Amino acid sequence: MKTWSSSRWKRPAAGTLVASMLTLGGCVTVPLANDARDVHTTLGARWMPGGPVVGLTSEALRGEDADAAVRALLAQPLTADTAVRIALLNNRDLRAAMHELGVATGNLVQMSLPPNPEVELEMRKPTRGGQPLQGDIGLEYDLSELILLPQRRGVAQAERTAARALTAGEVLHLAYRTRLGFYEVQARHQQLELRNRALQVAQAGYGTAVELEKAGNVRALEVATERSAVESARLAVAEAENALLDSREALNVLLGLFGPRTQWTVDSPLADPVNDLDSGEGLEARAIEASLDLAELRGRMEAADRRHGLARTEGFLPHLSGGFHGEKDEDRWEMGAHLTVGLPLFDRKQGVRMAALSSRESLKARYEATATAIRASLRQARGRVESTGRRARHVRDVLLPARRQVLDETVLQYNAMQVGVFEVLRAQAAVTDAASTYVETLLDHHRARSALEQLLAGRHQGLELGSIRVSSMSASSGAAAAADAH
Amino acid sequence: MDRRQFIQLGALAGGTLVASHALAQGQSHAVPSAPVSARARTPSIVAPGGQVAVTTPNGSTLPWRKVGGVKVGHLVAMPVKHTFAPGLEVEAWGYNGSTPGPTIEAVEGDRLRIYVTNRLPEPTTVHWHGLIIPNGMDGVSGLNQRPIAPGETFAYEFTLNQPGTYMYHPHYDEMTQMALGMMGMFIVHPKRPRGPRVVRDFALMTHEWKVLPGMRRPDPNAMSDFNVLTFNSKAFPATEPLVIGRGERVRIRLGNLSAMDHHPIHLHGLSFEMTGTDGGFVPESARYPETSILVPVGSTRVIEFVADEPGDWAMHCHMTHHVMNQMGHAAPVTLGADARAIDRRVQALVPGYMTMGQDGMGGMEEMGMPMPANSIPMKGGKGPFGPIDMGGMFTLLKVRENPDTEDGSGWYVHPKGTVADKADPVRMDADGINPDVRFG
């Protein structure tokens, strides 16, 4: 398991701190630009393959440039990559996450500021006699706060480091969810086409039965049976339409789209299974190394450590403040200084230290648990990628050709008058069913692959591996037994 | 037996040696698959009184070797590759490389010793159907003998005491072995000829098989829906025609070892009388004219006739499904349906589809649609006026003025004005025929 050190997480925040310090005494703005660049830097090499971080800049996160970019991307049929770009440009939850990082940045800036000195002016005039107006002036400065400032800043810095890792994880999570959403839309498009084809098959069967019934060649039973198949197929089409609509709306939410902009199109089917899977060696270590979930925990652990250190210092450091004092007595000034020292007799921050230690131990345990879960998820995802890839290839290269061969042979048997038109149509329907199985298996494959890439990119939270999909396909070949003859 | 008869019997044995040689060369070519490959010849005399040798169309006759006054023959039960008709080859079982096995032909009083070698994967026996012989030679496994194990050779020996038309077949796992083609005709000529002398004597074994298009093994489990019906294990157009001379007296011996079906065999162009069964000769007083003869399962029927009308005459089983090759009947009837309406829908999904039978099923062979491998569905044969829609248990009786010059492949040339053709409207009008007449 990876060890962690506090020094590693100081540098990225330095620029932000300096920039913020420069605003001392000036106006205050949200630190979005710096935060965005910082997150971008954090993602760096972790970024998902094939998807550069576009639009994750302050400029893109603001206003019109982003709108223009989104419009341009929506003008073409969506791909998984363009969908991710749109989401990064346009998703408001991501913007909210970026601003939440600003809260941590603000805290860090605040914790980096030295305490202000206090000036005390006192004027007094006797109520009797002719004594002139007398004035006192004093300057007080909290020395203990100044001494503690580096430690307080260290705590805030660690907390911001954790927040930055969390925000970078949110970026990954959005990209991941967007990819899943896009794949889902592709699959639902294809399934709708296949259900429509199945409906065509059923309608052909029903139409044939009607024609045969007109000639007195089949019973009402056959007609009713074929009609029943049509109505079932129609229902399946309606369900597929609904599923497609649901998937589009889910993606719209991720893309941050509403109104006319939701009329985007997708014209590519799910890609075939990918063969270039890594060998698997060292993947777990890579996932642990890249993990932003663990980075966040490390940041929080460091913050807890620093809180503990701060509390310990506070507990043993007497309250120190000092100042200068001047008193104008008639026409002369009397100058002096003082030092105030608190006595840490009772409150030595024992409770705060205890809480900080417990928090740290709790985070350490969560860190270990998360690392274990990441390793397990990595193995699971990799296994799922391989399994779904094999199954998808089996469906594409074996089952589908087998079903097509059944259809071809059924046509031959039909030509030989061994089977009827309904058997031919059933064989065709079996081809469509196999294609449907391919789409679902392919979707599982792309989900698993996205999960694997997400883990290797550094995000474990919100991973959707789900349960194994068990094929509901029947063993039906679609071909009726060859007809008996004479 | 006089010297002349001996020479004639020797000629028979010599002729059958050809079949024996073919057996030695390989099992798949023992029986010619072409309908006709040689000129019809007047059969040799093989029995006293000028009795002619039996001709087994598409088949052969078992050769004898005379050893110490005993006719010795050899049957080998074995798997065979068999062609029902061009395009349909099956893995069958038979004897001496063929199904049916060679016709056994002998004379009343002959002492026979027939060796039976089993080259099947399971035991077998041979039953001599209809013959009355010593009980231990009757061939019923378990009852009369122990079965002949694979690789074993048994000897059957008996004297032929009654003339007639018989058959042979296994009596071990009958369902499988007979369904796969193990059977043959067994002819015993009488010492003293009975009735008028015949010029030609044919033996035809009827049989039925279940071979779905695309299969190569006849289904021994079939109890119904047989789809290949054969004469001597050949389906038309591979059945060898029976070429006879006008005015000749002809005998046809019909056997039936089908699993389930009797066959009403109908001859065109003549009438005949049944002269015998596997139980013996039919007394002349019991005979009556017929054009169809029902050949029950497990029986033989012998008919005799004189054909006076030349021509190519159909001879077939009159069960209409028995003269079709491998057609199924599970498909819905499309007769009278609007094929275009159906095609429009189905062809959009299955491009190779075409509705058939909406105008009837005649001439389907001409459609040229792709068929399953190893199948002959809807295939009949070609005739002088176009396709002959019948197949299966169908053959031709070719009555000719000079049968010995015919090889059976040519068609009868009709005298002018003797072929039905399109009616002359003027003649119809003169005869008061209105083709547009309506009824009902």
JSON list of N, CA and C in Angstrom, two decimals, chain A residues 197 200-201 203-204 207-208 211-212 215 217-218 407 411-422 424-425 428 482-486, chain B residues 210 212-213 225-227 321 324 326-336 338 342 345 349-350 353-356 361 370-372 377-378:
[
{"chain": "A", "resi": 197, "resn": "ARG", "atom": "N", "xyz": [-37.44, -4.34, -36.00]},
{"chain": "A", "resi": 197, "resn": "ARG", "atom": "CA", "xyz": [-37.29, -5.44, -36.96]},
{"chain": "A", "resi": 197, "resn": "ARG", "atom": "C", "xyz": [-38.08, -6.65, -36.50]},
{"chain": "A", "resi": 200, "resn": "GLN", "atom": "N", "xyz": [-41.49, -6.10, -37.43]},
{"chain": "A", "resi": 200, "resn": "GLN", "atom": "CA", "xyz": [-41.69, -6.37, -38.85]},
{"chain": "A", "resi": 200, "resn": "GLN", "atom": "C", "xyz": [-41.86, -7.87, -39.11]},
{"chain": "A", "resi": 201, "resn": "VAL", "atom": "N", "xyz": [-41.04, -8.65, -38.43]},
{"chain": "A", "resi": 201, "resn": "VAL", "atom": "CA", "xyz": [-41.14, -10.10, -38.59]},
{"chain": "A", "resi": 201, "resn": "VAL", "atom": "C", "xyz": [-42.52, -10.58, -38.15]},
{"chain": "A", "resi": 203, "resn": "GLN", "atom": "N", "xyz": [-45.22, -8.83, -37.94]},
{"chain": "A", "resi": 203, "resn": "GLN", "atom": "CA", "xyz": [-46.24, -8.33, -38.85]},
{"chain": "A", "resi": 203, "resn": "GLN", "atom": "C", "xyz": [-46.26, -9.14, -40.15]},
{"chain": "A", "resi": 204, "resn": "ALA", "atom": "N", "xyz": [-45.08, -9.56, -40.59]},
{"chain": "A", "resi": 204, "resn": "ALA", "atom": "CA", "xyz": [-45.04, -10.40, -41.79]},
{"chain": "A", "resi": 204, "resn": "ALA", "atom": "C", "xyz": [-45.75, -11.72, -41.53]},
{"chain": "A", "resi": 207, "resn": "GLY", "atom": "N", "xyz": [-49.47, -10.90, -41.36]},
{"chain": "A", "resi": 207, "resn": "GLY", "atom": "CA", "xyz": [-49.98, -10.61, -42.70]},
{"chain": "A", "resi": 207, "resn": "GLY", "atom": "C", "xyz": [-50.11, -11.87, -43.53]},
{"chain": "A", "resi": 208, "resn": "THR", "atom": "N", "xyz": [-49.13, -12.75, -43.40]},
{"chain": "A", "resi": 208, "resn": "THR", "atom": "CA", "xyz": [-49.17, -14.01, -44.13]},
{"chain": "A", "resi": 208, "resn": "THR", "atom": "C", "xyz": [-50.36, -14.85, -43.65]},
{"chain": "A", "resi": 211, "resn": "GLU", "atom": "N", "xyz": [-53.49, -13.54, -45.12]},
{"chain": "A", "resi": 211, "resn": "GLU", "atom": "CA", "xyz": [-53.65, -13.91, -46.54]},
{"chain": "A", "resi": 211, "resn": "GLU", "atom": "C", "xyz": [-54.03, -15.37, -46.69]},
{"chain": "A", "resi": 212, "resn": "LEU", "atom": "N", "xyz": [-53.40, -16.22, -45.89]},
{"chain": "A", "resi": 212, "resn": "LEU", "atom": "CA", "xyz": [-53.71, -17.65, -45.97]},
{"chain": "A", "resi": 212, "resn": "LEU", "atom": "C", "xyz": [-55.13, -17.91, -45.47]},
{"chain": "A", "resi": 215, "resn": "ALA", "atom": "N", "xyz": [-57.68, -17.33, -48.06]},
{"chain": "A", "resi": 215, "resn": "ALA", "atom": "CA", "xyz": [-57.79, -18.42, -49.03]},
{"chain": "A", "resi": 215, "resn": "ALA", "atom": "C", "xyz": [-58.33, -19.69, -48.39]},
{"chain": "A", "resi": 217, "resn": "ASN", "atom": "N", "xyz": [-56.90, -21.41, -45.91]},
{"chain": "A", "resi": 217, "resn": "ASN", "atom": "CA", "xyz": [-55.83, -22.39, -45.71]},
{"chain": "A", "resi": 217, "resn": "ASN", "atom": "C", "xyz": [-55.35, -22.54, -44.28]},
{"chain": "A", "resi": 218, "resn": "VAL", "atom": "N", "xyz": [-55.68, -21.60, -43.43]},
{"chain": "A", "resi": 218, "resn": "VAL", "atom": "CA", "xyz": [-55.31, -21.73, -42.03]},
{"chain": "A", "resi": 218, "resn": "VAL", "atom": "C", "xyz": [-56.52, -21.44, -41.16]},
{"chain": "A", "resi": 407, "resn": "LEU", "atom": "N", "xyz": [-31.11, -19.69, -40.52]},
{"chain": "A", "resi": 407, "resn": "LEU", "atom": "CA", "xyz": [-32.06, -19.02, -41.41]},
{"chain": "A", "resi": 407, "resn": "LEU", "atom": "C", "xyz": [-31.86, -19.51, -42.85]},
{"chain": "A", "resi": 411, "resn": "VAL", "atom": "N", "xyz": [-34.53, -21.59, -45.03]},
{"chain": "A", "resi": 411, "resn": "VAL", "atom": "CA", "xyz": [-35.04, -21.20, -46.35]},
{"chain": "A", "resi": 411, "resn": "VAL", "atom": "C", "xyz": [-34.92, -22.37, -47.33]},
{"chain": "A", "resi": 412, "resn": "LEU", "atom": "N", "xyz": [-33.77, -23.07, -47.24]},
{"chain": "A", "resi": 412, "resn": "LEU", "atom": "CA", "xyz": [-33.62, -24.24, -48.11]},
{"chain": "A", "resi": 412, "resn": "LEU", "atom": "C", "xyz": [-34.68, -25.29, -47.82]},
{"chain": "A", "resi": 413, "resn": "GLN", "atom": "N", "xyz": [-34.90, -25.53, -46.52]},
{"chain": "A", "resi": 413, "resn": "GLN", "atom": "CA", "xyz": [-35.94, -26.51, -46.15]},
{"chain": "A", "resi": 413, "resn": "GLN", "atom": "C", "xyz": [-37.32, -26.01, -46.59]},
{"chain": "A", "resi": 414, "resn": "TYR", "atom": "N", "xyz": [-37.48, -24.69, -46.54]},
{"chain": "A", "resi": 414, "resn": "TYR", "atom": "CA", "xyz": [-38.74, -24.13, -47.04]},
{"chain": "A", "resi": 414, "resn": "TYR", "atom": "C", "xyz": [-38.86, -24.40, -48.55]},
{"chain": "A", "resi": 415, "resn": "ASN", "atom": "N", "xyz": [-37.75, -24.15, -49.25]},
{"chain": "A", "resi": 415, "resn": "ASN", "atom": "CA", "xyz": [-37.77, -24.42, -50.70]},
{"chain": "A", "resi": 415, "resn": "ASN", "atom": "C", "xyz": [-38.11, -25.87, -50.99]},
{"chain": "A", "resi": 416, "resn": "ALA", "atom": "N", "xyz": [-37.66, -26.74, -50.08]},
{"chain": "A", "resi": 416, "resn": "ALA", "atom": "CA", "xyz": [-37.94, -28.17, -50.25]},
{"chain": "A", "resi": 416, "resn": "ALA", "atom": "C", "xyz": [-39.31, -28.53, -49.69]},
{"chain": "A", "resi": 417, "resn": "MET", "atom": "N", "xyz": [-40.05, -27.52, -49.28]},
{"chain": "A", "resi": 417, "resn": "MET", "atom": "CA", "xyz": [-41.39, -27.69, -48.74]},
{"chain": "A", "resi": 417, "resn": "MET", "atom": "C", "xyz": [-41.43, -28.59, -47.51]},
{"chain": "A", "resi": 418, "resn": "GLN", "atom": "N", "xyz": [-40.36, -28.51, -46.73]},
{"chain": "A", "resi": 418, "resn": "GLN", "atom": "CA", "xyz": [-40.33, -29.26, -45.48]},
{"chain": "A", "resi": 418, "resn": "GLN", "atom": "C", "xyz": [-40.86, -28.43, -44.33]},
{"chain": "A", "resi": 419, "resn": "VAL", "atom": "N", "xyz": [-40.71, -27.12, -44.42]},
{"chain": "A", "resi": 419, "resn": "VAL", "atom": "CA", "xyz": [-41.22, -26.21, -43.40]},
{"chain": "A", "resi": 419, "resn": "VAL", "atom": "C", "xyz": [-41.98, -25.09, -44.10]},
{"chain": "A", "resi": 420, "resn": "GLY", "atom": "N", "xyz": [-42.71, -24.33, -43.31]},
{"chain": "A", "resi": 420, "resn": "GLY", "atom": "CA", "xyz": [-43.53, -23.27, -43.89]},
{"chain": "A", "resi": 420, "resn": "GLY", "atom": "C", "xyz": [-42.94, -21.89, -43.65]},
{"chain": "A", "resi": 421, "resn": "VAL", "atom": "N", "xyz": [-43.67, -20.92, -44.13]},
{"chain": "A", "resi": 421, "resn": "VAL", "atom": "CA", "xyz": [-43.22, -19.53, -44.02]},
{"chain": "A", "resi": 421, "resn": "VAL", "atom": "C", "xyz": [-43.06, -19.10, -42.57]},
{"chain": "A", "resi": 422, "resn": "PHE", "atom": "N", "xyz": [-43.87, -19.65, -41.68]},
{"chain": "A", "resi": 422, "resn": "PHE", "atom": "CA", "xyz": [-43.78, -19.23, -40.28]},
{"chain": "A", "resi": 422, "resn": "PHE", "atom": "C", "xyz": [-42.46, -19.69, -39.66]},
{"chain": "A", "resi": 424, "resn": "VAL", "atom": "N", "xyz": [-39.72, -20.01, -41.35]},
{"chain": "A", "resi": 424, "resn": "VAL", "atom": "CA", "xyz": [-38.71, -19.10, -41.93]},
{"chain": "A", "resi": 424, "resn": "VAL", "atom": "C", "xyz": [-38.66, -17.80, -41.11]},
{"chain": "A", "resi": 425, "resn": "LEU", "atom": "N", "xyz": [-39.84, -17.29, -40.79]},
{"chain": "A", "resi": 425, "resn": "LEU", "atom": "CA", "xyz": [-39.88, -16.03, -40.04]},
{"chain": "A", "resi": 425, "resn": "LEU", "atom": "C", "xyz": [-39.35, -16.22, -38.62]},
{"chain": "A", "resi": 428, "resn": "GLN", "atom": "N", "xyz": [-35.73, -16.07, -38.79]},
{"chain": "A", "resi": 428, "resn": "GLN", "atom": "CA", "xyz": [-35.31, -14.67, -38.92]},
{"chain": "A", "resi": 428, "resn": "GLN", "atom": "C", "xyz": [-35.35, -13.98, -37.56]},
{"chain": "A", "resi": 482, "resn": "ALA", "atom": "N", "xyz": [-37.48, -30.28, -39.28]},
{"chain": "A", "resi": 482, "resn": "ALA", "atom": "CA", "xyz": [-37.81, -30.48, -40.69]},
{"chain": "A", "resi": 482, "resn": "ALA", "atom": "C", "xyz": [-39.11, -31.26, -40.79]},
{"chain": "A", "resi": 483, "resn": "ALA", "atom": "N", "xyz": [-39.85, -30.86, -41.71]},
{"chain": "A", "resi": 483, "resn": "ALA", "atom": "CA", "xyz": [-41.19, -31.44, -41.79]},
{"chain": "A", "resi": 483, "resn": "ALA", "atom": "C", "xyz": [-41.15, -32.90, -42.18]},
{"chain": "A", "resi": 484, "resn": "ASP", "atom": "N", "xyz": [-42.11, -33.55, -41.66]},
{"chain": "A", "resi": 484, "resn": "ASP", "atom": "CA", "xyz": [-42.24, -34.93, -42.09]},
{"chain": "A", "resi": 484, "resn": "ASP", "atom": "C", "xyz": [-42.82, -34.95, -43.49]},
{"chain": "A", "resi": 485, "resn": "ALA", "atom": "N", "xyz": [-42.49, -35.96, -44.15]},
{"chain": "A", "resi": 485, "resn": "ALA", "atom": "CA", "xyz": [-42.98, -36.05, -45.53]},
{"chain": "A", "resi": 485, "resn": "ALA", "atom": "C", "xyz": [-43.93, -37.22, -45.66]},
{"chain": "A", "resi": 486, "resn": "HIS", "atom": "N", "xyz": [-44.54, -37.23, -46.72]},
{"chain": "A", "resi": 486, "resn": "HIS", "atom": "CA", "xyz": [-45.44, -38.28, -47.18]},
{"chain": "A", "resi": 486, "resn": "HIS", "atom": "C", "xyz": [-45.78, -39.35, -46.18]},
{"chain": "B", "resi": 210, "resn": "LYS", "atom": "N", "xyz": [-37.49, -43.03, -44.63]},
{"chain": "B", "resi": 210, "resn": "LYS", "atom": "CA", "xyz": [-37.62, -41.65, -44.19]},
{"chain": "B", "resi": 210, "resn": "LYS", "atom": "C", "xyz": [-36.22, -41.01, -44.21]},
{"chain": "B", "resi": 212, "resn": "LEU", "atom": "N", "xyz": [-35.02, -37.17, -44.45]},
{"chain": "B", "resi": 212, "resn": "LEU", "atom": "CA", "xyz": [-35.34, -35.74, -44.58]},
{"chain": "B", "resi": 212, "resn": "LEU", "atom": "C", "xyz": [-34.29, -35.06, -45.43]},
{"chain": "B", "resi": 213, "resn": "PRO", "atom": "N", "xyz": [-34.68, -34.05, -46.19]},
{"chain": "B", "resi": 213, "resn": "PRO", "atom": "CA", "xyz": [-33.69, -33.34, -47.02]},
{"chain": "B", "resi": 213, "resn": "PRO", "atom": "C", "xyz": [-32.50, -32.88, -46.19]},
{"chain": "B", "resi": 225, "resn": "ASP", "atom": "N", "xyz": [-45.02, -41.08, -42.11]},
{"chain": "B", "resi": 225, "resn": "ASP", "atom": "CA", "xyz": [-44.41, -39.97, -42.84]},
{"chain": "B", "resi": 225, "resn": "ASP", "atom": "C", "xyz": [-43.14, -40.37, -43.57]},
{"chain": "B", "resi": 226, "resn": "PHE", "atom": "N", "xyz": [-43.18, -41.52, -44.19]},
{"chain": "B", "resi": 226, "resn": "PHE", "atom": "CA", "xyz": [-42.05, -41.91, -45.04]},
{"chain": "B", "resi": 226, "resn": "PHE", "atom": "C", "xyz": [-42.05, -41.02, -46.28]},
{"chain": "B", "resi": 227, "resn": "ASN", "atom": "N", "xyz": [-40.87, -40.64, -46.70]},
{"chain": "B", "resi": 227, "resn": "ASN", "atom": "CA", "xyz": [-40.82, -39.67, -47.79]},
{"chain": "B", "resi": 227, "resn": "ASN", "atom": "C", "xyz": [-39.98, -40.10, -48.98]},
{"chain": "B", "resi": 321, "resn": "HIS", "atom": "N", "xyz": [-48.99, -39.63, -52.27]},
{"chain": "B", "resi": 321, "resn": "HIS", "atom": "CA", "xyz": [-47.76, -39.17, -51.62]},
{"chain": "B", "resi": 321, "resn": "HIS", "atom": "C", "xyz": [-46.61, -40.14, -51.83]},
{"chain": "B", "resi": 324, "resn": "MET", "atom": "N", "xyz": [-44.06, -39.01, -54.74]},
{"chain": "B", "resi": 324, "resn": "MET", "atom": "CA", "xyz": [-43.40, -37.72, -54.59]},
{"chain": "B", "resi": 324, "resn": "MET", "atom": "C", "xyz": [-42.09, -37.95, -53.86]},
{"chain": "B", "resi": 326, "resn": "GLN", "atom": "N", "xyz": [-39.50, -36.87, -51.32]},
{"chain": "B", "resi": 326, "resn": "GLN", "atom": "CA", "xyz": [-39.02, -36.09, -50.17]},
{"chain": "B", "resi": 326, "resn": "GLN", "atom": "C", "xyz": [-39.81, -34.83, -49.87]},
{"chain": "B", "resi": 327, "resn": "MET", "atom": "N", "xyz": [-40.97, -34.65, -50.46]},
{"chain": "B", "resi": 327, "resn": "MET", "atom": "CA", "xyz": [-41.73, -33.45, -50.11]},
{"chain": "B", "resi": 327, "resn": "MET", "atom": "C", "xyz": [-42.30, -33.58, -48.71]},
{"chain": "B", "resi": 328, "resn": "GLY", "atom": "N", "xyz": [-42.34, -32.46, -48.02]},
{"chain": "B", "resi": 328, "resn": "GLY", "atom": "CA", "xyz": [-42.93, -32.46, -46.68]},
{"chain": "B", "resi": 328, "resn": "GLY", "atom": "C", "xyz": [-44.37, -32.03, -46.76]},
{"chain": "B", "resi": 329, "resn": "HIS", "atom": "N", "xyz": [-45.07, -32.20, -45.68]},
{"chain": "B", "resi": 329, "resn": "HIS", "atom": "CA", "xyz": [-46.45, -31.73, -45.66]},
{"chain": "B", "resi": 329, "resn": "HIS", "atom": "C", "xyz": [-46.78, -31.03, -44.34]},
{"chain": "B", "resi": 330, "resn": "ALA", "atom": "N", "xyz": [-45.73, -30.43, -43.76]},
{"chain": "B", "resi": 330, "resn": "ALA", "atom": "CA", "xyz": [-45.97, -29.68, -42.51]},
{"chain": "B", "resi": 330, "resn": "ALA", "atom": "C", "xyz": [-46.20, -28.21, -42.80]},
{"chain": "B", "resi": 331, "resn": "ALA", "atom": "N", "xyz": [-45.84, -27.79, -43.99]},
{"chain": "B", "resi": 331, "resn": "ALA", "atom": "CA", "xyz": [-45.98, -26.37, -44.32]},
{"chain": "B", "resi": 331, "resn": "ALA", "atom": "C", "xyz": [-47.45, -26.04, -44.57]},
{"chain": "B", "resi": 332, "resn": "PRO", "atom": "N", "xyz": [-47.86, -24.81, -44.23]},
{"chain": "B", "resi": 332, "resn": "PRO", "atom": "CA", "xyz": [-49.25, -24.43, -44.49]},
{"chain": "B", "resi": 332, "resn": "PRO", "atom": "C", "xyz": [-49.53, -24.41, -45.98]},
{"chain": "B", "resi": 333, "resn": "VAL", "atom": "N", "xyz": [-50.76, -24.68, -46.31]},
{"chain": "B", "resi": 333, "resn": "VAL", "atom": "CA", "xyz": [-51.17, -24.66, -47.71]},
{"chain": "B", "resi": 333, "resn": "VAL", "atom": "C", "xyz": [-51.24, -23.21, -48.17]},
{"chain": "B", "resi": 334, "resn": "THR", "atom": "N", "xyz": [-50.67, -22.93, -49.32]},
{"chain": "B", "resi": 334, "resn": "THR", "atom": "CA", "xyz": [-50.72, -21.56, -49.84]},
{"chain": "B", "resi": 334, "resn": "THR", "atom": "C", "xyz": [-51.66, -21.46, -51.04]},
{"chain": "B", "resi": 335, "resn": "LEU", "atom": "N", "xyz": [-52.28, -22.53, -51.37]},
{"chain": "B", "resi": 335, "resn": "LEU", "atom": "CA", "xyz": [-53.15, -22.55, -52.56]},
{"chain": "B", "resi": 335, "resn": "LEU", "atom": "C", "xyz": [-54.20, -21.44, -52.48]},
{"chain": "B", "resi": 336, "resn": "GLY", "atom": "N", "xyz": [-54.25, -20.63, -53.50]},
{"chain": "B", "resi": 336, "resn": "GLY", "atom": "CA", "xyz": [-55.26, -19.57, -53.56]},
{"chain": "B", "resi": 336, "resn": "GLY", "atom": "C", "xyz": [-54.87, -18.31, -52.84]},
{"chain": "B", "resi": 338, "resn": "ASP", "atom": "N", "xyz": [-52.74, -14.82, -51.90]},
{"chain": "B", "resi": 338, "resn": "ASP", "atom": "CA", "xyz": [-52.13, -13.73, -52.66]},
{"chain": "B", "resi": 338, "resn": "ASP", "atom": "C", "xyz": [-50.63, -13.73, -52.37]},
{"chain": "B", "resi": 342, "resn": "ILE", "atom": "N", "xyz": [-47.87, -11.62, -49.60]},
{"chain": "B", "resi": 342, "resn": "ILE", "atom": "CA", "xyz": [-47.00, -12.30, -48.63]},
{"chain": "B", "resi": 342, "resn": "ILE", "atom": "C", "xyz": [-45.53, -11.99, -48.93]},
{"chain": "B", "resi": 345, "resn": "ARG", "atom": "N", "xyz": [-44.00, -8.65, -47.74]},
{"chain": "B", "resi": 345, "resn": "ARG", "atom": "CA", "xyz": [-43.63, -8.55, -46.33]},
{"chain": "B", "resi": 345, "resn": "ARG", "atom": "C", "xyz": [-42.40, -9.40, -46.00]},
{"chain": "B", "resi": 349, "resn": "LEU", "atom": "N", "xyz": [-37.52, -9.13, -45.22]},
{"chain": "B", "resi": 349, "resn": "LEU", "atom": "CA", "xyz": [-36.77, -9.68, -44.08]},
{"chain": "B", "resi": 349, "resn": "LEU", "atom": "C", "xyz": [-35.91, -10.86, -44.50]},
{"chain": "B", "resi": 350, "resn": "VAL", "atom": "N", "xyz": [-36.39, -11.64, -45.43]},
{"chain": "B", "resi": 350, "resn": "VAL", "atom": "CA", "xyz": [-35.67, -12.83, -45.90]},
{"chain": "B", "resi": 350, "resn": "VAL", "atom": "C", "xyz": [-35.62, -12.75, -47.42]},
{"chain": "B", "resi": 353, "resn": "TYR", "atom": "N", "xyz": [-36.69, -15.53, -49.97]},
{"chain": "B", "resi": 353, "resn": "TYR", "atom": "CA", "xyz": [-37.99, -16.18, -49.82]},
{"chain": "B", "resi": 353, "resn": "TYR", "atom": "C", "xyz": [-38.87, -15.98, -51.05]},
{"chain": "B", "resi": 354, "resn": "MET", "atom": "N", "xyz": [-39.63, -17.00, -51.38]},
{"chain": "B", "resi": 354, "resn": "MET", "atom": "CA", "xyz": [-40.62, -16.86, -52.45]},
{"chain": "B", "resi": 354, "resn": "MET", "atom": "C", "xyz": [-41.79, -17.78, -52.11]},
{"chain": "B", "resi": 355, "resn": "THR", "atom": "N", "xyz": [-42.98, -17.22, -52.10]},
{"chain": "B", "resi": 355, "resn": "THR", "atom": "CA", "xyz": [-44.16, -18.03, -51.80]},
{"chain": "B", "resi": 355, "resn": "THR", "atom": "C", "xyz": [-44.38, -19.02, -52.94]},
{"chain": "B", "resi": 356, "resn": "MET", "atom": "N", "xyz": [-44.67, -20.27, -52.53]},
{"chain": "B", "resi": 356, "resn": "MET", "atom": "CA", "xyz": [-44.86, -21.32, -53.53]},
{"chain": "B", "resi": 356, "resn": "MET", "atom": "C", "xyz": [-46.20, -21.99, -53.30]},
{"chain": "B", "resi": 361, "resn": "MET", "atom": "N", "xyz": [-49.04, -27.15, -56.96]},
{"chain": "B", "resi": 361, "resn": "MET", "atom": "CA", "xyz": [-47.63, -27.50, -56.79]},
{"chain": "B", "resi": 361, "resn": "MET", "atom": "C", "xyz": [-47.01, -28.14, -58.02]},
{"chain": "B", "resi": 370, "resn": "PRO", "atom": "N", "xyz": [-32.80, -22.96, -54.80]},
{"chain": "B", "resi": 370, "resn": "PRO", "atom": "CA", "xyz": [-31.75, -23.73, -54.10]},
{"chain": "B", "resi": 370, "resn": "PRO", "atom": "C", "xyz": [-32.37, -24.68, -53.10]},
{"chain": "B", "resi": 371, "resn": "MET", "atom": "N", "xyz": [-31.80, -25.86, -53.03]},
{"chain": "B", "resi": 371, "resn": "MET", "atom": "CA", "xyz": [-32.35, -26.93, -52.20]},
{"chain": "B", "resi": 371, "resn": "MET", "atom": "C", "xyz": [-31.33, -27.35, -51.13]},
{"chain": "B", "resi": 372, "resn": "PRO", "atom": "N", "xyz": [-31.78, -28.01, -50.10]},
{"chain": "B", "resi": 372, "resn": "PRO", "atom": "CA", "xyz": [-30.82, -28.54, -49.12]},
{"chain": "B", "resi": 372, "resn": "PRO", "atom": "C", "xyz": [-29.87, -29.53, -49.81]},
{"chain": "B", "resi": 377, "resn": "PRO", "atom": "N", "xyz": [-36.14, -33.15, -53.25]},
{"chain": "B", "resi": 377, "resn": "PRO", "atom": "CA", "xyz": [-37.56, -32.83, -53.10]},
{"chain": "B", "resi": 377, "resn": "PRO", "atom": "C", "xyz": [-38.13, -32.29, -54.40]},
{"chain": "B", "resi": 378, "resn": "MET", "atom": "N", "xyz": [-39.37, -32.60, -54.63]},
{"chain": "B", "resi": 378, "resn": "MET", "atom": "CA", "xyz": [-40.11, -32.09, -55.78]},
{"chain": "B", "resi": 378, "resn": "MET", "atom": "C", "xyz": [-39.48, -32.49, -57.10]}
]
